[in-house]
Structures are given as C-alpha cells and as structure tokens.
Amino acid sequence: MSLPHAILTALVEKPSSGLELTRRFDRSIGYFWSATHQQIYRELGKLEAEGYIRALVADQPTRGQKKRYEVLSEGRAELARWTAAPQDPKPMRDTMLLRLRAAAVVGTEGIEADLRRHLDLHTRQLAEYEAIQERDFPPGKDAPQDRLQHLVLRAGIDLETFWTRWLTHALEELGRLPAGGGAN
Amino acid sequence: MSLPHAILTALVEKPSSGLELTRRFDRSIGYFWSATHQQIYRELGKLEAEGYIRALVADQPTRGQKKRYEVLSEGRAELARWTAAPQDPKPMRDTMLLRLRAAAVVGTEGIEADLRRHLDLHTRQLAEYEAIQERDFPPGKDAPQDRLQHLVLRAGIDLETFWTRWLTHALEELGRLPAGGGAN
DNA sequence: CGGTACATGTAAGCAGTTACATGATTCT
DNA sequence: AGAATCATGTAACTGCTTACATGTACCG
C-alpha cells in the first residue's frame, strides 16, 4: 500500500496532472518507487473517490483534457498517519543473485556478459545520483529542510556504489573460475 | 518469472518435497527470493505439467501424502537457458526511503521508533549472515565450487552492512533536526 | 488536413499475499 | 480416541505489468 502514499507525497510537494506525475516518477520519486502512467491514473481515481485529493478542471469532458490534482487535508492526514505507522521491511528479491546461485549448479556459461551490462547500468545510475547531489546539495551549505532529501539521495548513492563494487568483484571471481559447467 | 527458476535451482541442488522446499526457502534461498508454501505448491504443479520436473510417489492419493520432486533434463536445460539470458535489473522499491521523503513534507513525527526497529532487524540479519559465513566459508580454505555461493552470501552481508550504517546515520540526522512538523 | 506529441484512460493477465480447508501421521 | 504436527492444497484478493484505445492541441 505504498503507491497511493507516493502519489500523495508528490502532490503535496507540488499539485500536478497525471502525466506530470508520471514524469516526476521517472525522474525523482521513481528512483525508489517506480510507477507507470496506468498505475498512476488508476490510483488518482481511487484517491479522489476516497476524498484524499481533488481535481481542478473545467468539469465536463474527461479524455484528453488536462486535470490538475491537489491534496486535501484528509489526504495530508492520511499521509502523516502512514509515514509514522510501523512497517516491516520486505524481504529482498534479486534476480541476479538468484541467477548466480543457479549458475553454481548449471554452469556460468553466458552470465558474464550480463554481469558486465549490469555493472555498466549501475555505474551510470551512480553517476546520475552524484550529479544530482552536486547540483542540489553542494558541500558547505546544508539547509536543515533539505537534510532528509539528501539522506534519501545518499541511500541511492551508497546502494549503487555497493552494486558496482559487488559486480566488479563478481566478474573477478568468475574470471578466476575453472570456466564453463557447474557442479554435479 | 523467477520463482520457477528458484525452485528448479533448489531441486537440482537436492530433490525435495513441497514442505522441504518451503523450509529451505525460509533458510537459504529465501534470503534473496522469498516464497510461501502456497506459491511453491502452485508452481510445482505447473513445473510438473510443463515436463520440467517429476514427482516420485506411490501414485494414487494426493492430499497429505508426501511427494518428492526431481528435476528432469528439460528442467535443467530451461534453468541453464534462463541463467544465461539477459535480464534488466528491476527498479528499486523501498518503503522506508519513501516514508522519509514523505516525512520531509508532513513531519518526522513517529518515524524514529520504526527506524530504530529496522536498524535492530538489519543488525540481526547481518549477524545471521556472518554466522553462516564463519560456518560455511571459514577463512583460509576456499574450494572453487563454493566461490559463487560465497559471492552471493557476501552480497547479503554487504547489503545489510549498508542498511545498518545508513539507518544509524538517518537516526543521527533526525536527532539533529528542528523536531516535529515538516515543510509547508 | 495529416502527422506528431500530449493527455487520459480500459482490459486482460500474472505474480504474490492472506485466509482457509483437508488428509495423514505420530504421540499420549 | 483426541490433540498436535506434518503435508498438501483451494479460493479470493490485491498490486503490477503489458497491450491497446481514445481524445486534444499544435505544427507545417
């Protein structure tokens, strides 16, 4: 039940239309909670029905017409409630780790190329995060309101740093292996 | 499409019944691909129907009767194919990061306790991983067949290390904040 | 007036979660 | 015989993904 709250957060930060939200999810919020435009439109409908947000539009027509949504006080209250409520961390689910475990029994044939590709993708993502950090959080001045945003960005940077290091290490190990088939 | 391959991997490592698989997912494979017993039984049925695995049982009855599955050569081939096939990394989805971003606009009230709780949970998980490392991969001897398994375990250790550090840092930042309400 | 980009939506399907049901075995 | 545990399943639901549909505005 996180998507509605991701949308509420985005709308509190700045009232937007569905497509604007979609773009913002691609840029910033989507870095840790991705969503497609279909999910967003569906969820906007629900949030409006529940009285958490309100559409500002010249009423009548509905398709192709731009709608701008804003958060109502009930929505803001729900977001605050959700933020404070305890939630268990979800168990990790990572396909690459699973594939390496599978490679241990069926052989490492072919996985190296994809490890390299992932390393490249994570390296790019890391560079993107670091560019954002330099732009939005230059060293020296550190406004207290921005501390939380910076903290979240730093999680992204540290995670991508972890992946680039781990993938590099994995490629080293793979190169040192007797090559080809797995155990059994 | 990862669950069937997680199950195939587990079954290649060791033929098992549904419940045995469930337990092994709780202990080891589930550390990076969790699954409940309902998912596992459903998926075992599909895998059998597709001719990837075979049940060894005294035929007739079905409920309450223990079934042991083994992987057929088609299943092994499918697993090898899947392991080598390129797959894009899934965008991250983390609720705690989302909550912190929400806290930046609706206030940090109440989130600190859950950050502490998560720090505790991740600290325990890290300790569990390190215990496994000491038991299964003692320093010094390093059989080449085990290198891949160790690599995967190390990913778990490094990830939990990241979370404990980041959560500690987050709690420090939170304590240094003007307390209570967010921006706006 | 035809094409492209903008903007909002519908429908179908799949994967994962939660709650519940049922049979078999073992222990007292 | 009754209770606890082992073992296998069914059903309903929620959330996410993929593919497609429809309308509007603008540009040449």
Short mmCIF file of C-alpha atoms (C1' of nucleotides) in Angstrom, two decimals:
data_model
loop_
_atom_site.label_atom_id
_atom_site.label_comp_id
_atom_site.label_asym_id
_atom_site.label_seq_id
_atom_site.Cartn_x
_atom_site.Cartn_y
_atom_site.Cartn_z
CA MET A 1 0.00 0.00 0.00
CA SER A 2 2.75 2.42 -0.88
CA LEU A 3 1.81 3.75 -4.29
CA PRO A 4 -1.06 5.97 -3.10
CA HIS A 5 1.25 7.48 -0.50
CA ALA A 6 4.00 8.01 -3.04
CA ILE A 7 1.48 9.93 -5.13
CA LEU A 8 0.23 11.91 -2.14
CA THR A 9 3.80 12.90 -1.32
CA ALA A 10 4.41 14.04 -4.87
CA LEU A 11 1.18 16.03 -4.92
CA VAL A 12 1.87 17.71 -1.58
CA GLU A 13 5.26 18.75 -2.92
CA LYS A 14 3.52 20.18 -6.00
CA PRO A 15 -0.02 19.79 -7.40
CA SER A 16 0.18 18.09 -10.79
CA SER A 17 -1.70 16.34 -13.57
CA GLY A 18 -1.41 12.60 -14.22
CA LEU A 19 1.19 12.94 -16.90
CA GLU A 20 3.24 15.41 -14.90
CA LEU A 21 3.22 12.91 -12.05
CA THR A 22 4.35 10.20 -14.45
CA ARG A 23 7.31 12.33 -15.49
CA ARG A 24 8.22 13.16 -11.91
CA PHE A 25 8.11 9.46 -11.05
CA ASP A 26 10.53 8.83 -13.89
CA ARG A 27 12.90 11.50 -12.62
CA SER A 28 12.88 11.57 -8.87
CA ILE A 29 10.37 9.68 -6.76
CA GLY A 30 10.60 6.70 -9.10
CA TYR A 31 14.24 6.27 -8.07
CA PHE A 32 12.91 4.37 -5.07
CA TRP A 33 9.26 3.80 -6.01
CA SER A 34 8.60 3.38 -9.72
CA ALA A 35 5.17 3.55 -11.31
CA THR A 36 3.71 3.59 -14.82
CA HIS A 37 1.11 6.05 -16.04
CA GLN A 38 -1.60 3.37 -15.93
CA GLN A 39 -0.98 2.75 -12.24
CA ILE A 40 -0.96 6.48 -11.58
CA TYR A 41 -4.25 7.25 -13.33
CA ARG A 42 -5.99 4.34 -11.64
CA GLU A 43 -4.68 5.38 -8.26
CA LEU A 44 -5.60 9.05 -8.80
CA GLY A 45 -9.17 7.90 -9.40
CA LYS A 46 -9.22 5.95 -6.13
CA LEU A 47 -7.62 8.76 -4.14
CA GLU A 48 -10.23 11.19 -5.47
CA ALA A 49 -13.08 8.77 -4.66
CA GLU A 50 -11.76 8.44 -1.10
CA GLY A 51 -11.68 12.19 -0.66
CA TYR A 52 -7.91 12.46 -0.27
CA ILE A 53 -7.33 14.62 -3.34
CA ARG A 54 -9.37 16.95 -5.57
CA ALA A 55 -9.25 17.64 -9.30
CA LEU A 56 -9.24 21.19 -10.61
CA VAL A 57 -10.60 21.18 -14.16
CA ALA A 58 -13.20 22.88 -16.38
CA ASP A 59 -15.51 19.98 -15.47
CA GLN A 60 -17.44 18.32 -18.36
CA PRO A 61 -15.10 16.41 -20.68
CA THR A 62 -12.71 13.80 -19.39
CA ARG A 63 -10.50 12.33 -22.09
CA GLY A 64 -7.55 14.26 -23.46
CA GLN A 65 -8.36 17.09 -21.04
CA LYS A 66 -5.65 18.01 -18.59
CA LYS A 67 -6.57 17.59 -14.93
CA ARG A 68 -4.59 19.08 -12.07
CA TYR A 69 -4.91 17.44 -8.67
CA GLU A 70 -4.26 18.87 -5.22
CA VAL A 71 -4.14 17.17 -1.83
CA LEU A 72 -6.96 17.80 0.64
CA SER A 73 -6.43 17.95 4.39
CA GLU A 74 -7.74 14.38 4.76
CA GLY A 75 -5.07 13.26 2.29
CA ARG A 76 -2.37 15.08 4.18
CA ALA A 77 -3.55 13.48 7.44
CA GLU A 78 -3.56 10.01 5.87
CA LEU A 79 -0.03 10.56 4.58
CA ALA A 80 1.18 11.63 8.02
CA ARG A 81 -0.51 8.60 9.60
CA TRP A 82 1.08 6.22 7.09
CA THR A 83 4.53 7.78 7.48
CA ALA A 84 4.51 7.25 11.23
CA ALA A 85 2.98 3.74 11.20
CA PRO A 86 5.44 0.85 11.68
CA GLN A 87 6.04 -1.34 8.63
CA ASP A 88 8.15 -4.45 8.31
CA PRO A 89 10.95 -4.35 5.73
CA LYS A 90 10.13 -6.53 2.75
CA PRO A 91 12.44 -9.48 2.16
CA MET A 92 14.86 -8.77 -0.67
CA ARG A 93 14.19 -10.21 -4.12
CA ASP A 94 17.09 -10.00 -6.51
CA THR A 95 17.21 -11.90 -9.76
CA MET A 96 20.94 -11.56 -10.35
CA LEU A 97 21.79 -13.17 -7.03
CA LEU A 98 19.38 -15.96 -7.85
CA ARG A 99 20.99 -16.44 -11.25
CA LEU A 100 24.44 -16.70 -9.71
CA ARG A 101 23.19 -19.33 -7.34
CA ALA A 102 21.70 -21.19 -10.30
CA ALA A 103 24.98 -20.78 -12.19
CA ALA A 104 26.69 -22.60 -9.34
CA VAL A 105 24.76 -25.75 -10.32
CA VAL A 106 24.14 -25.42 -14.08
CA GLY A 107 27.28 -23.56 -15.09
CA THR A 108 28.35 -19.96 -15.55
CA GLU A 109 28.08 -20.10 -19.34
CA GLY A 110 26.76 -16.79 -20.69
CA ILE A 111 26.20 -14.90 -17.44
CA GLU A 112 29.38 -12.85 -17.61
CA ALA A 113 28.12 -10.58 -20.40
CA ASP A 114 25.05 -9.67 -18.38
CA LEU A 115 27.11 -9.01 -15.26
CA ARG A 116 29.12 -6.52 -17.31
CA ARG A 117 25.96 -4.94 -18.64
CA HIS A 118 24.56 -4.57 -15.12
CA LEU A 119 27.83 -3.08 -13.95
CA ASP A 120 27.54 -0.52 -16.70
CA LEU A 121 23.91 0.31 -15.82
CA HIS A 122 24.68 0.72 -12.13
CA THR A 123 27.72 2.84 -12.93
CA ARG A 124 25.54 5.18 -14.97
CA GLN A 125 22.90 5.35 -12.26
CA LEU A 126 25.55 6.16 -9.69
CA ALA A 127 26.90 8.96 -11.89
CA GLU A 128 23.36 10.35 -12.25
CA TYR A 129 22.83 10.37 -8.48
CA GLU A 130 26.17 12.05 -7.91
CA ALA A 131 25.34 14.71 -10.46
CA ILE A 132 22.08 15.40 -8.61
CA GLN A 133 23.98 15.59 -5.35
CA GLU A 134 26.43 18.14 -6.72
CA ARG A 135 23.59 20.20 -8.19
CA ASP A 136 21.13 20.13 -5.27
CA PHE A 137 23.36 19.60 -2.25
CA PRO A 138 26.65 21.39 -2.82
CA PRO A 139 29.16 20.86 0.03
CA GLY A 140 29.22 23.60 2.62
CA LYS A 141 25.70 24.96 2.81
CA ASP A 142 23.22 22.45 4.14
CA ALA A 143 19.76 23.84 4.83
CA PRO A 144 18.07 21.76 7.57
CA GLN A 145 14.88 21.33 5.49
CA ASP A 146 16.89 19.57 2.81
CA ARG A 147 18.62 17.15 5.17
CA LEU A 148 16.02 14.41 4.75
CA GLN A 149 16.05 14.61 0.96
CA HIS A 150 19.83 14.45 0.98
CA LEU A 151 19.67 11.44 3.28
CA VAL A 152 17.45 9.60 0.82
CA LEU A 153 19.69 10.50 -2.10
CA ARG A 154 22.69 9.24 -0.17
CA ALA A 155 20.96 5.86 0.25
CA GLY A 156 20.68 5.69 -3.53
CA ILE A 157 24.35 6.61 -3.97
CA ASP A 158 25.52 4.09 -1.40
CA LEU A 159 23.37 1.31 -2.86
CA GLU A 160 24.67 1.90 -6.39
CA THR A 161 28.19 2.05 -5.01
CA PHE A 162 27.61 -1.32 -3.37
CA TRP A 163 26.35 -2.83 -6.63
CA THR A 164 29.21 -1.54 -8.75
CA ARG A 165 31.73 -2.89 -6.26
CA TRP A 166 30.00 -6.21 -5.87
CA LEU A 167 29.57 -6.73 -9.63
CA THR A 168 33.24 -5.86 -10.19
CA HIS A 169 34.17 -8.42 -7.58
CA ALA A 170 31.82 -10.98 -9.12
CA LEU A 171 33.45 -10.56 -12.52
CA GLU A 172 36.88 -11.06 -10.97
CA GLU A 173 35.74 -14.26 -9.28
CA LEU A 174 34.16 -15.52 -12.48
CA GLY A 175 37.36 -14.98 -14.41
CA ARG A 176 39.27 -16.98 -11.80
CA LEU A 177 36.86 -19.94 -12.07
CA PRO A 178 37.61 -23.23 -13.92
CA ALA A 179 35.23 -21.95 -16.63
CA GLY A 180 32.03 -23.42 -18.11
CA GLY A 181 29.97 -26.16 -16.42
CA GLY A 182 28.81 -26.07 -12.82
CA ALA A 183 28.93 -28.72 -10.12
CA ASN A 184 27.23 -32.17 -10.40
CA MET B 1 9.36 -15.26 -13.98
CA SER B 2 11.92 -16.05 -11.29
CA LEU B 3 10.06 -18.25 -8.85
CA PRO B 4 10.00 -21.36 -11.07
CA HIS B 5 13.74 -20.99 -11.60
CA ALA B 6 14.38 -20.51 -7.91
CA ILE B 7 12.54 -23.78 -7.34
CA LEU B 8 14.42 -25.56 -10.13
CA THR B 9 17.70 -24.42 -8.60
CA ALA B 10 16.68 -25.72 -5.19
CA LEU B 11 15.56 -29.04 -6.67
CA VAL B 12 18.76 -29.51 -8.68
CA GLU B 13 20.73 -28.91 -5.50
CA LYS B 14 18.61 -31.55 -3.78
CA PRO B 15 15.31 -33.28 -4.73
CA SER B 16 12.68 -32.34 -2.16
CA SER B 17 9.00 -32.32 -1.28
CA GLY B 18 6.93 -29.12 -1.20
CA LEU B 19 7.29 -28.59 2.50
CA GLU B 20 11.00 -29.29 2.46
CA LEU B 21 11.32 -26.66 -0.26
CA THR B 22 9.34 -24.24 1.85
CA ARG B 23 11.74 -24.74 4.74
CA ARG B 24 14.77 -24.32 2.51
CA PHE B 25 13.31 -21.10 1.15
CA ASP B 26 12.96 -19.87 4.72
CA ARG B 27 16.56 -20.69 5.48
CA SER B 28 18.70 -20.07 2.46
CA ILE B 29 17.30 -19.35 -0.99
CA GLY B 30 14.61 -17.15 0.53
CA TYR B 31 17.34 -14.74 1.68
CA PHE B 32 17.17 -13.30 -1.82
CA TRP B 33 13.99 -14.86 -3.22
CA SER B 34 11.28 -15.50 -0.65
CA ALA B 35 8.22 -17.67 -1.28
CA THR B 36 5.32 -19.06 0.73
CA HIS B 37 4.21 -22.68 0.64
CA GLN B 38 1.13 -21.76 -1.42
CA GLN B 39 3.27 -20.26 -4.14
CA ILE B 40 5.56 -23.26 -4.08
CA TYR B 41 2.82 -25.89 -4.41
CA ARG B 42 1.15 -23.99 -7.22
CA GLU B 43 4.45 -23.61 -9.06
CA LEU B 44 5.41 -27.28 -8.54
CA GLY B 45 2.17 -28.23 -10.27
CA LYS B 46 2.98 -26.01 -13.25
CA LEU B 47 6.57 -27.21 -13.49
CA GLU B 48 5.36 -30.81 -13.49
CA ALA B 49 2.74 -30.08 -16.16
CA GLU B 50 5.42 -28.48 -18.34
CA GLY B 51 7.63 -31.53 -18.02
CA TYR B 52 10.45 -29.78 -16.16
CA ILE B 53 10.20 -31.87 -13.01
CA ARG B 54 8.83 -35.26 -12.00
CA ALA B 55 7.15 -36.47 -8.80
CA LEU B 56 8.22 -39.70 -7.16
CA VAL B 57 5.32 -41.02 -5.09
CA ALA B 58 3.22 -44.18 -4.56
CA ASP B 59 0.78 -42.69 -7.11
CA GLN B 60 -2.94 -42.78 -6.14
CA PRO B 61 -3.69 -40.43 -3.23
CA THR B 62 -2.79 -36.77 -3.30
CA ARG B 63 -3.58 -34.94 -0.08
CA GLY B 64 -1.41 -35.33 2.98
CA GLN B 65 0.84 -37.68 1.02
CA LYS B 66 4.46 -36.67 0.78
CA LYS B 67 5.71 -36.10 -2.75
CA ARG B 68 9.38 -35.83 -3.69
CA TYR B 69 10.23 -33.98 -6.88
CA GLU B 70 13.31 -34.25 -9.04
CA VAL B 71 14.42 -32.12 -11.99
CA LEU B 72 14.30 -33.66 -15.47
CA SER B 73 16.83 -32.84 -18.16
CA GLU B 74 14.36 -30.42 -19.79
CA GLY B 75 14.14 -28.56 -16.49
CA ARG B 76 17.88 -28.39 -16.17
CA ALA B 77 18.14 -27.07 -19.73
CA GLU B 78 15.50 -24.42 -19.05
CA LEU B 79 17.34 -23.34 -15.91
CA ALA B 80 20.62 -23.02 -17.81
CA ARG B 81 18.87 -21.04 -20.55
CA TRP B 82 17.28 -18.66 -18.01
CA THR B 83 20.54 -18.17 -16.14
CA ALA B 84 22.38 -17.07 -19.26
CA ALA B 85 19.59 -14.89 -20.69
CA PRO B 86 19.99 -11.13 -20.16
CA GLN B 87 17.55 -9.52 -17.73
CA ASP B 88 17.18 -5.89 -16.79
CA PRO B 89 17.61 -5.03 -13.13
CA LYS B 90 14.29 -4.15 -11.54
CA PRO B 91 13.96 -0.60 -10.29
CA MET B 92 14.30 -0.45 -6.53
CA ARG B 93 11.21 -0.15 -4.35
CA ASP B 94 11.85 0.73 -0.76
CA THR B 95 9.13 1.85 1.59
CA MET B 96 11.40 3.34 4.24
CA LEU B 97 13.02 5.73 1.75
CA LEU B 98 9.57 6.72 0.56
CA ARG B 99 8.47 7.36 4.14
CA LEU B 100 11.45 9.60 4.77
CA ARG B 101 10.66 11.59 1.68
CA ALA B 102 7.07 11.90 2.90
CA ALA B 103 8.35 12.90 6.34
CA ALA B 104 10.15 15.80 4.69
CA VAL B 105 6.75 17.31 3.84
CA VAL B 106 4.39 16.07 6.57
CA GLY B 107 6.78 15.91 9.50
CA THR B 108 9.05 13.33 11.11
CA GLU B 109 6.65 12.66 13.99
CA GLY B 110 6.70 8.97 14.92
CA ILE B 111 9.13 7.65 12.32
CA GLU B 112 12.14 7.48 14.63
CA ALA B 113 10.89 4.45 16.55
CA ASP B 114 10.48 2.47 13.34
CA LEU B 115 13.92 3.48 12.11
CA ARG B 116 15.32 2.03 15.35
CA ARG B 117 13.32 -1.12 14.90
CA HIS B 118 14.57 -1.55 11.34
CA LEU B 119 18.13 -0.95 12.50
CA ASP B 120 17.67 -3.74 15.00
CA LEU B 121 16.21 -6.11 12.40
CA HIS B 122 19.01 -5.44 9.91
CA THR B 123 21.62 -5.84 12.64
CA ARG B 124 20.21 -9.27 13.45
CA GLN B 125 20.12 -10.29 9.81
CA LEU B 126 23.71 -9.19 9.37
CA ALA B 127 24.75 -11.26 12.38
CA GLU B 128 22.94 -14.28 10.91
CA TYR B 129 24.74 -13.90 7.58
CA GLU B 130 28.10 -13.54 9.29
CA ALA B 131 27.45 -16.65 11.33
CA ILE B 132 26.73 -18.56 8.13
CA GLN B 133 29.91 -17.19 6.59
CA GLU B 134 32.02 -18.35 9.52
CA ARG B 135 30.37 -21.77 9.45
CA ASP B 136 30.38 -22.45 5.70
CA PHE B 137 33.26 -20.35 4.43
CA PRO B 138 36.00 -20.31 7.07
CA PRO B 139 38.96 -18.11 6.10
CA GLY B 140 41.87 -19.93 4.51
CA LYS B 141 40.38 -22.79 2.58
CA ASP B 142 38.23 -21.72 -0.32
CA ALA B 143 37.06 -24.53 -2.59
CA PRO B 144 36.47 -23.14 -6.10
CA GLN B 145 33.00 -24.73 -6.34
CA ASP B 146 31.90 -22.70 -3.31
CA ARG B 147 33.15 -19.38 -4.64
CA LEU B 148 29.83 -18.46 -6.27
CA GLN B 149 27.81 -19.29 -3.16
CA HIS B 150 30.20 -17.23 -1.07
CA LEU B 151 29.88 -14.36 -3.52
CA VAL B 152 26.10 -14.37 -3.11
CA LEU B 153 26.37 -14.51 0.67
CA ARG B 154 28.77 -11.59 0.59
CA ALA B 155 26.19 -9.55 -1.31
CA GLY B 156 23.78 -10.18 1.57
CA ILE B 157 26.39 -9.19 4.15
CA ASP B 158 27.33 -6.01 2.31
CA LEU B 159 23.71 -5.01 1.80
CA GLU B 160 22.86 -5.46 5.47
CA THR B 161 26.01 -3.57 6.37
CA PHE B 162 24.85 -0.73 4.15
CA TRP B 163 21.42 -0.64 5.80
CA THR B 164 22.75 -0.66 9.36
CA ARG B 165 25.12 2.19 8.54
CA TRP B 166 22.53 4.19 6.67
CA LEU B 167 19.87 3.76 9.38
CA THR B 168 22.38 4.79 12.05
CA HIS B 169 23.18 7.87 10.03
CA ALA B 170 19.47 8.60 9.49
CA LEU B 171 18.82 8.47 13.23
CA GLU B 172 21.69 10.91 13.84
CA GLU B 173 20.29 13.32 11.25
CA LEU B 174 16.82 13.03 12.73
CA GLY B 175 18.09 13.87 16.20
CA ARG B 176 19.79 16.99 14.80
CA LEU B 177 16.59 18.21 13.15
CA PRO B 178 14.35 21.06 14.48
CA ALA B 179 11.90 18.29 15.51
CA GLY B 180 8.26 17.70 14.60
CA GLY B 181 6.49 19.27 11.61
CA GLY B 182 7.80 19.22 8.08
CA ALA B 183 7.99 21.96 5.49
CA ASN B 184 4.93 23.90 4.22
"C1'" DC C 1 -5.62 18.37 -43.23
"C1'" DG C 2 -2.33 14.96 -41.93
"C1'" DG C 3 1.09 13.80 -38.59
"C1'" DT C 4 3.15 14.11 -34.07
"C1'" DA C 5 3.16 14.90 -29.37
"C1'" DC C 6 0.27 15.43 -25.40
"C1'" DA C 7 -3.02 13.50 -22.17
"C1'" DT C 8 -6.15 10.21 -20.14
"C1'" DG C 9 -7.90 6.09 -19.85
"C1'" DT C 10 -9.64 0.49 -20.38
"C1'" DA C 11 -8.86 -4.53 -20.35
"C1'" DA C 12 -6.55 -8.69 -19.62
"C1'" DG C 13 -3.40 -11.27 -17.33
"C1'" DC C 14 0.19 -12.60 -14.00
"C1'" DA C 15 2.63 -12.79 -9.53
"C1'" DG C 16 2.30 -12.51 -4.75
"C1'" DT C 17 -0.44 -12.39 -0.32
"C1'" DT C 18 -3.85 -13.88 3.03
"C1'" DA C 19 -7.19 -16.89 4.77
"C1'" DC C 20 -8.93 -21.14 4.94
"C1'" DA C 21 -9.61 -26.44 4.09
"C1'" DT C 22 -8.35 -31.24 4.29
"C1'" DG C 23 -5.87 -35.55 4.72
"C1'" DA C 24 -2.07 -38.30 7.05
"C1'" DT C 25 0.98 -39.44 10.96
"C1'" DT C 26 2.56 -39.56 15.50
"C1'" DC C 27 2.24 -39.08 20.37
"C1'" DT C 28 -0.24 -39.64 24.80
"C1'" DA D 1 -9.80 -41.67 20.97
"C1'" DG D 2 -8.14 -36.95 20.88
"C1'" DA D 3 -4.60 -33.50 20.04
"C1'" DA D 4 -0.66 -31.86 17.78
"C1'" DT D 5 2.00 -31.78 13.85
"C1'" DC D 6 3.14 -32.76 9.20
"C1'" DA D 7 1.89 -32.13 4.47
"C1'" DT D 8 -0.69 -30.63 0.52
"C1'" DG D 9 -3.74 -27.97 -1.35
"C1'" DT D 10 -8.06 -24.12 -2.83
"C1'" DA D 11 -10.05 -19.55 -3.15
"C1'" DA D 12 -10.27 -14.79 -3.08
"C1'" DC D 13 -7.97 -10.68 -3.41
"C1'" DT D 14 -4.50 -7.00 -4.31
"C1'" DG D 15 -0.90 -4.84 -6.94
"C1'" DC D 16 1.80 -4.57 -11.01
"C1'" DT D 17 2.63 -5.17 -16.00
"C1'" DT D 18 1.54 -5.17 -20.85
"C1'" DA D 19 -1.11 -4.03 -24.66
"C1'" DC D 20 -4.31 -1.34 -26.52
"C1'" DA D 21 -7.91 2.63 -27.16
"C1'" DT D 22 -9.39 7.37 -27.46
"C1'" DG D 23 -9.41 12.12 -27.49
"C1'" DT D 24 -6.98 17.04 -27.81
"C1'" DA D 25 -3.63 20.55 -29.37
"C1'" DC D 26 -0.32 22.11 -32.25
"C1'" DC D 27 2.73 22.43 -36.25
"C1'" DG D 28 3.81 22.51 -41.09
#
